[in-house]
PDB file of C-alpha atoms in Angstrom:
ATOM      1  CA  MET A1155      49.948 -44.881  98.486  1.00  0.00           C
ATOM      2  CA  GLN A1156      51.530 -45.335 101.869  1.00  0.00           C
ATOM      3  CA  GLY A1157      50.677 -46.688 105.302  1.00  0.00           C
ATOM      4  CA  LEU A1158      48.499 -49.474 106.656  1.00  0.00           C
ATOM      5  CA  TYR A1159      46.626 -51.545 104.074  1.00  0.00           C
ATOM      6  CA  LEU A1160      43.664 -53.295 105.720  1.00  0.00           C
ATOM      7  CA  VAL A1161      42.481 -56.661 104.418  1.00  0.00           C
ATOM      8  CA  THR A1162      39.190 -57.880 105.837  1.00  0.00           C
ATOM      9  CA  PRO A1163      38.931 -61.310 107.480  1.00  0.00           C
ATOM     10  CA  ASN A1164      36.561 -64.093 106.413  1.00  0.00           C
ATOM     11  CA  TRP A1165      33.853 -62.986 108.827  1.00  0.00           C
ATOM     12  CA  ASP A1166      30.162 -63.485 108.118  1.00  0.00           C
ATOM     13  CA  ASP A1167      29.333 -61.053 110.933  1.00  0.00           C
ATOM     14  CA  THR A1168      28.999 -57.834 108.955  1.00  0.00           C
ATOM     15  CA  ALA A1169      28.441 -55.633 112.010  1.00  0.00           C
ATOM     16  CA  ARG A1170      31.638 -56.886 113.631  1.00  0.00           C
ATOM     17  CA  MET A1171      33.598 -56.377 110.423  1.00  0.00           C
ATOM     18  CA  LEU A1172      32.299 -52.833 110.072  1.00  0.00           C
ATOM     19  CA  GLU A1173      32.981 -51.955 113.706  1.00  0.00           C
ATOM     20  CA  ARG A1174      36.604 -53.065 113.466  1.00  0.00           C
ATOM     21  CA  THR A1175      37.126 -51.486 110.048  1.00  0.00           C
ATOM     22  CA  GLU A1176      35.734 -48.160 111.218  1.00  0.00           C
ATOM     23  CA  ALA A1177      38.012 -48.165 114.252  1.00  0.00           C
ATOM     24  CA  ALA A1178      40.988 -48.750 111.964  1.00  0.00           C
ATOM     25  CA  LEU A1179      39.951 -46.074 109.478  1.00  0.00           C
ATOM     26  CA  ALA A1180      39.376 -43.549 112.253  1.00  0.00           C
ATOM     27  CA  ALA A1181      42.895 -44.278 113.528  1.00  0.00           C
ATOM     28  CA  GLY A1182      44.489 -43.666 110.131  1.00  0.00           C
ATOM     29  CA  ALA A1183      44.378 -46.810 107.979  1.00  0.00           C
ATOM     30  CA  THR A1184      45.058 -45.871 104.369  1.00  0.00           C
ATOM     31  CA  LEU A1185      43.132 -48.374 102.264  1.00  0.00           C
ATOM     32  CA  VAL A1186      40.727 -51.309 102.672  1.00  0.00           C
ATOM     33  CA  GLN A1187      40.627 -54.479 100.611  1.00  0.00           C
ATOM     34  CA  TYR A1188      37.419 -56.468 100.943  1.00  0.00           C
ATOM     35  CA  ARG A1189      38.375 -60.124 100.913  1.00  0.00           C
ATOM     36  CA  HIS A1190      35.996 -62.889 101.998  1.00  0.00           C
ATOM     37  CA  LYS A1191      36.797 -66.032 100.060  1.00  0.00           C
ATOM     38  CA  ASP A1192      33.919 -68.055 101.536  1.00  0.00           C
ATOM     39  CA  ALA A1193      31.085 -65.522 101.308  1.00  0.00           C
ATOM     40  CA  SER A1194      27.927 -66.144  99.329  1.00  0.00           C
ATOM     41  CA  GLU A1195      27.183 -63.732  96.510  1.00  0.00           C
ATOM     42  CA  ALA A1196      24.507 -62.027  98.610  1.00  0.00           C
ATOM     43  CA  LEU A1197      26.763 -61.642 101.648  1.00  0.00           C
ATOM     44  CA  ARG A1198      29.612 -60.401  99.500  1.00  0.00           C
ATOM     45  CA  LEU A1199      27.375 -57.699  98.021  1.00  0.00           C
ATOM     46  CA  GLU A1200      26.042 -56.723 101.453  1.00  0.00           C
ATOM     47  CA  GLN A1201      29.458 -56.452 103.064  1.00  0.00           C
ATOM     48  CA  ALA A1202      31.172 -54.721 100.169  1.00  0.00           C
ATOM     49  CA  ALA A1203      28.406 -52.111  99.892  1.00  0.00           C
ATOM     50  CA  ALA A1204      28.574 -51.381 103.623  1.00  0.00           C
ATOM     51  CA  LEU A1205      32.360 -51.132 103.554  1.00  0.00           C
ATOM     52  CA  LEU A1206      32.237 -48.816 100.556  1.00  0.00           C
ATOM     53  CA  ALA A1207      29.905 -46.440 102.419  1.00  0.00           C
ATOM     54  CA  LEU A1208      32.272 -46.506 105.389  1.00  0.00           C
ATOM     55  CA  CYS A1209      35.333 -45.854 103.234  1.00  0.00           C
ATOM     56  CA  ARG A1210      33.577 -42.985 101.481  1.00  0.00           C
ATOM     57  CA  HIS A1211      32.835 -41.430 104.882  1.00  0.00           C
ATOM     58  CA  TYR A1212      36.532 -41.546 105.803  1.00  0.00           C
ATOM     59  CA  GLY A1213      37.787 -40.607 102.348  1.00  0.00           C
ATOM     60  CA  ARG A1214      39.670 -43.867 101.861  1.00  0.00           C
ATOM     61  CA  PRO A1215      39.646 -46.258  98.895  1.00  0.00           C
ATOM     62  CA  LEU A1216      37.909 -49.631  98.943  1.00  0.00           C
ATOM     63  CA  ILE A1217      39.197 -52.288  96.605  1.00  0.00           C
ATOM     64  CA  ILE A1218      37.652 -55.698  96.012  1.00  0.00           C
ATOM     65  CA  ASN A1219      39.634 -58.923  96.029  1.00  0.00           C
ATOM     66  CA  ASP A1220      39.263 -60.643  92.670  1.00  0.00           C
ATOM     67  CA  HIS A1221      35.642 -59.712  91.823  1.00  0.00           C
ATOM     68  CA  VAL A1222      35.802 -57.145  89.027  1.00  0.00           C
ATOM     69  CA  ALA A1223      32.059 -57.353  88.388  1.00  0.00           C
ATOM     70  CA  LEU A1224      31.319 -56.471  92.016  1.00  0.00           C
ATOM     71  CA  CYS A1225      33.691 -53.526  91.793  1.00  0.00           C
ATOM     72  CA  GLN A1226      31.851 -52.308  88.712  1.00  0.00           C
ATOM     73  CA  THR A1227      28.409 -52.831  90.250  1.00  0.00           C
ATOM     74  CA  LEU A1228      29.216 -50.845  93.384  1.00  0.00           C
ATOM     75  CA  GLY A1229      31.544 -48.280  91.876  1.00  0.00           C
ATOM     76  CA  ALA A1230      34.339 -49.311  94.236  1.00  0.00           C
ATOM     77  CA  ASP A1231      37.822 -47.903  93.775  1.00  0.00           C
ATOM     78  CA  GLY A1232      39.485 -50.955  92.262  1.00  0.00           C
ATOM     79  CA  VAL A1233      40.432 -54.602  92.574  1.00  0.00           C
ATOM     80  CA  HIS A1234      43.250 -56.812  93.743  1.00  0.00           C
ATOM     81  CA  VAL A1235      44.100 -59.821  91.590  1.00  0.00           C
ATOM     82  CA  GLY A1236      46.197 -62.865  92.443  1.00  0.00           C
ATOM     83  CA  GLY A1237      47.791 -65.715  90.592  1.00  0.00           C
ATOM     84  CA  THR A1238      44.560 -67.661  90.054  1.00  0.00           C
ATOM     85  CA  ASP A1239      42.346 -64.648  89.328  1.00  0.00           C
ATOM     86  CA  MET A1240      42.059 -62.693  86.097  1.00  0.00           C
ATOM     87  CA  THR A1241      45.246 -61.033  84.928  1.00  0.00           C
ATOM     88  CA  VAL A1242      46.253 -57.457  85.602  1.00  0.00           C
ATOM     89  CA  ALA A1243      45.811 -56.689  81.903  1.00  0.00           C
ATOM     90  CA  GLN A1244      42.274 -58.101  81.926  1.00  0.00           C
ATOM     91  CA  ALA A1245      41.339 -56.195  85.066  1.00  0.00           C
ATOM     92  CA  ARG A1246      42.776 -52.958  83.700  1.00  0.00           C
ATOM     93  CA  ALA A1247      40.915 -53.420  80.411  1.00  0.00           C
ATOM     94  CA  ALA A1248      37.649 -54.025  82.267  1.00  0.00           C
ATOM     95  CA  LEU A1249      37.984 -51.140  84.718  1.00  0.00           C
ATOM     96  CA  GLY A1250      39.732 -48.490  82.655  1.00  0.00           C
ATOM     97  CA  PRO A1251      42.695 -46.274  83.498  1.00  0.00           C
ATOM     98  CA  ASP A1252      41.448 -44.601  86.670  1.00  0.00           C
ATOM     99  CA  LYS A1253      40.737 -47.530  88.991  1.00  0.00           C
ATOM    100  CA  ILE A1254      43.231 -49.169  91.342  1.00  0.00           C
ATOM    101  CA  VAL A1255      44.479 -52.553  90.123  1.00  0.00           C
ATOM    102  CA  GLY A1256      46.728 -54.312  92.609  1.00  0.00           C
ATOM    103  CA  ALA A1257      48.671 -57.469  91.855  1.00  0.00           C
ATOM    104  CA  SER A1258      49.905 -60.324  94.035  1.00  0.00           C
ATOM    105  CA  CYS A1259      53.494 -60.993  93.010  1.00  0.00           C
ATOM    106  CA  TYR A1260      54.414 -63.409  95.823  1.00  0.00           C
ATOM    107  CA  GLY A1261      58.212 -63.598  95.878  1.00  0.00           C
ATOM    108  CA  ASP A1262      58.639 -63.173  92.141  1.00  0.00           C
ATOM    109  CA  LEU A1263      60.138 -59.977  90.762  1.00  0.00           C
ATOM    110  CA  ALA A1264      59.377 -61.112  87.203  1.00  0.00           C
ATOM    111  CA  LEU A1265      55.665 -61.151  88.068  1.00  0.00           C
ATOM    112  CA  ALA A1266      55.980 -57.627  89.418  1.00  0.00           C
ATOM    113  CA  ARG A1267      57.701 -56.435  86.255  1.00  0.00           C
ATOM    114  CA  ARG A1268      54.911 -57.939  84.162  1.00  0.00           C
ATOM    115  CA  ALA A1269      52.256 -56.421  86.404  1.00  0.00           C
ATOM    116  CA  ALA A1270      53.868 -53.003  86.017  1.00  0.00           C
ATOM    117  CA  ARG A1271      53.903 -53.354  82.234  1.00  0.00           C
ATOM    118  CA  ASP A1272      50.256 -54.412  82.241  1.00  0.00           C
ATOM    119  CA  GLY A1273      49.080 -51.401  84.212  1.00  0.00           C
ATOM    120  CA  ALA A1274      49.150 -52.405  87.873  1.00  0.00           C
ATOM    121  CA  THR A1275      48.791 -49.629  90.427  1.00  0.00           C
ATOM    122  CA  TYR A1276      50.885 -51.451  93.022  1.00  0.00           C
ATOM    123  CA  ALA A1277      52.761 -54.723  93.479  1.00  0.00           C
ATOM    124  CA  ALA A1278      52.178 -56.867  96.576  1.00  0.00           C
ATOM    125  CA  PHE A1279      54.915 -59.211  97.797  1.00  0.00           C
ATOM    126  CA  GLY A1280      54.573 -61.999 100.369  1.00  0.00           C
ATOM    127  CA  GLY A1281      54.504 -63.995 102.399  1.00  0.00           C
ATOM    128  CA  PHE A1282      57.424 -62.891 104.458  1.00  0.00           C
ATOM    129  CA  TYR A1283      56.296 -64.532 107.701  1.00  0.00           C
ATOM    130  CA  PRO A1284      53.947 -67.371 108.719  1.00  0.00           C
ATOM    131  CA  SER A1285      50.328 -66.297 108.374  1.00  0.00           C
ATOM    132  CA  ALA A1286      47.257 -67.434 110.279  1.00  0.00           C
ATOM    133  CA  VAL A1287      45.104 -66.609 107.252  1.00  0.00           C
ATOM    134  CA  LYS A1288      46.988 -67.919 104.236  1.00  0.00           C
ATOM    135  CA  LYS A1289      49.436 -70.798 104.146  1.00  0.00           C
ATOM    136  CA  TYR A1290      52.408 -69.991 101.928  1.00  0.00           C
ATOM    137  CA  SER A1291      54.556 -72.767 100.476  1.00  0.00           C
ATOM    138  CA  PHE A1292      57.528 -70.400 100.329  1.00  0.00           C
ATOM    139  CA  VAL A1293      59.157 -67.563 102.245  1.00  0.00           C
ATOM    140  CA  THR A1294      59.887 -64.302 100.450  1.00  0.00           C
ATOM    141  CA  ASP A1295      63.357 -62.855 101.023  1.00  0.00           C
ATOM    142  CA  PRO A1296      63.155 -59.285 102.398  1.00  0.00           C
ATOM    143  CA  GLU A1297      66.071 -58.319 100.140  1.00  0.00           C
ATOM    144  CA  LEU A1298      63.694 -58.697  97.188  1.00  0.00           C
ATOM    145  CA  LEU A1299      62.211 -55.365  98.221  1.00  0.00           C
ATOM    146  CA  VAL A1300      65.530 -53.610  97.764  1.00  0.00           C
ATOM    147  CA  GLN A1301      65.776 -54.810  94.181  1.00  0.00           C
ATOM    148  CA  ALA A1302      62.096 -54.097  93.502  1.00  0.00           C
ATOM    149  CA  ARG A1303      62.493 -50.575  94.862  1.00  0.00           C
ATOM    150  CA  ARG A1304      65.388 -49.985  92.437  1.00  0.00           C
ATOM    151  CA  GLU A1305      63.529 -51.321  89.403  1.00  0.00           C
ATOM    152  CA  LEU A1306      59.852 -50.508  89.819  1.00  0.00           C
ATOM    153  CA  ARG A1307      58.075 -47.186  89.896  1.00  0.00           C
ATOM    154  CA  LEU A1308      55.133 -48.691  91.731  1.00  0.00           C
ATOM    155  CA  PRO A1309      54.159 -48.644  95.392  1.00  0.00           C
ATOM    156  CA  LEU A1310      55.224 -51.882  97.086  1.00  0.00           C
ATOM    157  CA  VAL A1311      52.894 -53.696  99.487  1.00  0.00           C
ATOM    158  CA  VAL A1312      54.072 -56.419 101.884  1.00  0.00           C
ATOM    159  CA  ILE A1313      51.827 -59.132 103.295  1.00  0.00           C
ATOM    160  CA  GLY A1314      51.991 -62.333 105.275  1.00  0.00           C
ATOM    161  CA  GLY A1315      51.950 -62.496 109.073  1.00  0.00           C
ATOM    162  CA  MET A1316      52.600 -58.780 109.503  1.00  0.00           C
ATOM    163  CA  THR A1317      52.975 -57.155 112.919  1.00  0.00           C
ATOM    164  CA  PRO A1318      54.304 -53.694 113.778  1.00  0.00           C
ATOM    165  CA  VAL A1319      57.528 -55.367 114.926  1.00  0.00           C
ATOM    166  CA  ASN A1320      58.299 -57.698 112.036  1.00  0.00           C
ATOM    167  CA  ALA A1321      57.155 -55.224 109.382  1.00  0.00           C
ATOM    168  CA  ALA A1322      59.814 -52.685 110.402  1.00  0.00           C
ATOM    169  CA  PRO A1323      62.703 -54.212 108.401  1.00  0.00           C
ATOM    170  CA  LEU A1324      60.456 -54.429 105.353  1.00  0.00           C
ATOM    171  CA  VAL A1325      59.600 -50.739 105.537  1.00  0.00           C
ATOM    172  CA  GLU A1326      63.333 -50.069 105.903  1.00  0.00           C
ATOM    173  CA  ARG A1327      63.885 -51.971 102.661  1.00  0.00           C
ATOM    174  CA  GLY A1328      61.341 -49.974 100.721  1.00  0.00           C
ATOM    175  CA  ALA A1329      57.806 -51.179 101.453  1.00  0.00           C
ATOM    176  CA  ASP A1330      55.257 -48.406 100.961  1.00  0.00           C
ATOM    177  CA  MET A1331      52.330 -50.207 102.558  1.00  0.00           C
ATOM    178  CA  VAL A1332      51.949 -53.014 105.084  1.00  0.00           C
ATOM    179  CA  ALA A1333      48.917 -55.258 104.615  1.00  0.00           C
ATOM    180  CA  ALA A1334      47.419 -56.713 107.776  1.00  0.00           C
ATOM    181  CA  ILE A1335      44.432 -58.796 108.806  1.00  0.00           C
ATOM    182  CA  THR A1336      44.874 -60.660 112.098  1.00  0.00           C
ATOM    183  CA  SER A1337      47.120 -58.111 113.802  1.00  0.00           C
ATOM    184  CA  VAL A1338      44.434 -55.443 113.379  1.00  0.00           C
ATOM    185  CA  TYR A1339      41.071 -57.211 113.333  1.00  0.00           C
ATOM    186  CA  THR A1340      41.638 -59.613 116.232  1.00  0.00           C
ATOM    187  CA  VAL A1341      43.425 -57.385 118.747  1.00  0.00           C
ATOM    188  CA  VAL A1342      41.782 -55.605 121.673  1.00  0.00           C
ATOM    189  CA  ASP A1343      43.070 -52.144 120.722  1.00  0.00           C
ATOM    190  CA  VAL A1344      42.475 -51.730 116.991  1.00  0.00           C
ATOM    191  CA  ALA A1345      43.340 -48.029 116.976  1.00  0.00           C
ATOM    192  CA  GLY A1346      46.562 -48.672 118.859  1.00  0.00           C
ATOM    193  CA  ALA A1347      47.601 -51.328 116.359  1.00  0.00           C
ATOM    194  CA  VAL A1348      46.966 -48.961 113.459  1.00  0.00           C
ATOM    195  CA  ARG A1349      49.025 -46.234 115.097  1.00  0.00           C
ATOM    196  CA  GLN A1350      51.885 -48.679 115.644  1.00  0.00           C
ATOM    197  CA  PHE A1351      51.870 -49.650 111.977  1.00  0.00           C
ATOM    198  CA  ASN A1352      51.722 -46.033 110.823  1.00  0.00           C
ATOM    199  CA  ALA A1353      54.586 -45.120 113.146  1.00  0.00           C
ATOM    200  CA  LEU A1354      56.842 -47.357 111.045  1.00  0.00           C
ATOM    201  CA  PHE A1355      56.570 -44.904 108.182  1.00  0.00           C
ATOM    202  CA  THR A1356      57.194 -41.761 110.213  1.00  0.00           C
ATOM    203  CA  GLN A1357      60.187 -43.461 111.849  1.00  0.00           C
ATOM    204  CA  HIS A1358      61.718 -44.016 108.428  1.00  0.00           C
ATOM    205  CA  GLY A1359      61.201 -40.508 107.122  1.00  0.00           C
ATOM    206  CA  LYS A1360      57.934 -41.214 105.351  1.00  0.00           C
ATOM    207  CA  THR A1361      54.506 -39.727 105.932  1.00  0.00           C
ATOM    208  CA  THR A1362      51.257 -41.681 105.828  1.00  0.00           C
ATOM    209  CA  GLU A1363      48.721 -40.324 103.416  1.00  0.00           C
ATOM    210  CA  SER A1364      45.522 -41.326 101.697  1.00  0.00           C
ATOM    211  CA  ALA A1365      45.884 -43.410  98.551  1.00  0.00           C
TER     212      ALA A1365
END
């Protein structure tokens, strides 16, 4: 797992979400997480199903934020769980060994260690920078990635106000994927933004690949 990790915005406009997501996938985004905290159950099902079809077309995984049952219903590729969602162990037990289970670990290496023990596919750290989407009550130290890279045999995802410029030092410190919402979905040139993010990995001797 390496490259740009797309997280969808809280948009009710499904067509707009799909248009932007497709542009990003066509430009080389690696993975999509469907996250719409305010969606109704019907809208969530509609959007997730449409995104799954799109991801299948481009050969990229779709994971669902929090909703394990929706993942199971659609046959999506996995879930992402946070501190107030079900645990990694519960998600892994529900989905089995082959699905992606990502874990929010904030700025806490102990959480990442526990997630690894419980079967997480990757550990996500953040927020590193101020975010327009999620307000963090803390700032994660970039040096945490250096220690996490030494200890964990999991891909590391970074999130929180990411841009191609400020993500560079995090990739240098060991991040395998950069998660982005605003800096991809709200810009004029979606494809250009994706290419800028992916260039971070080639600049540091890594190659972007499908998850």
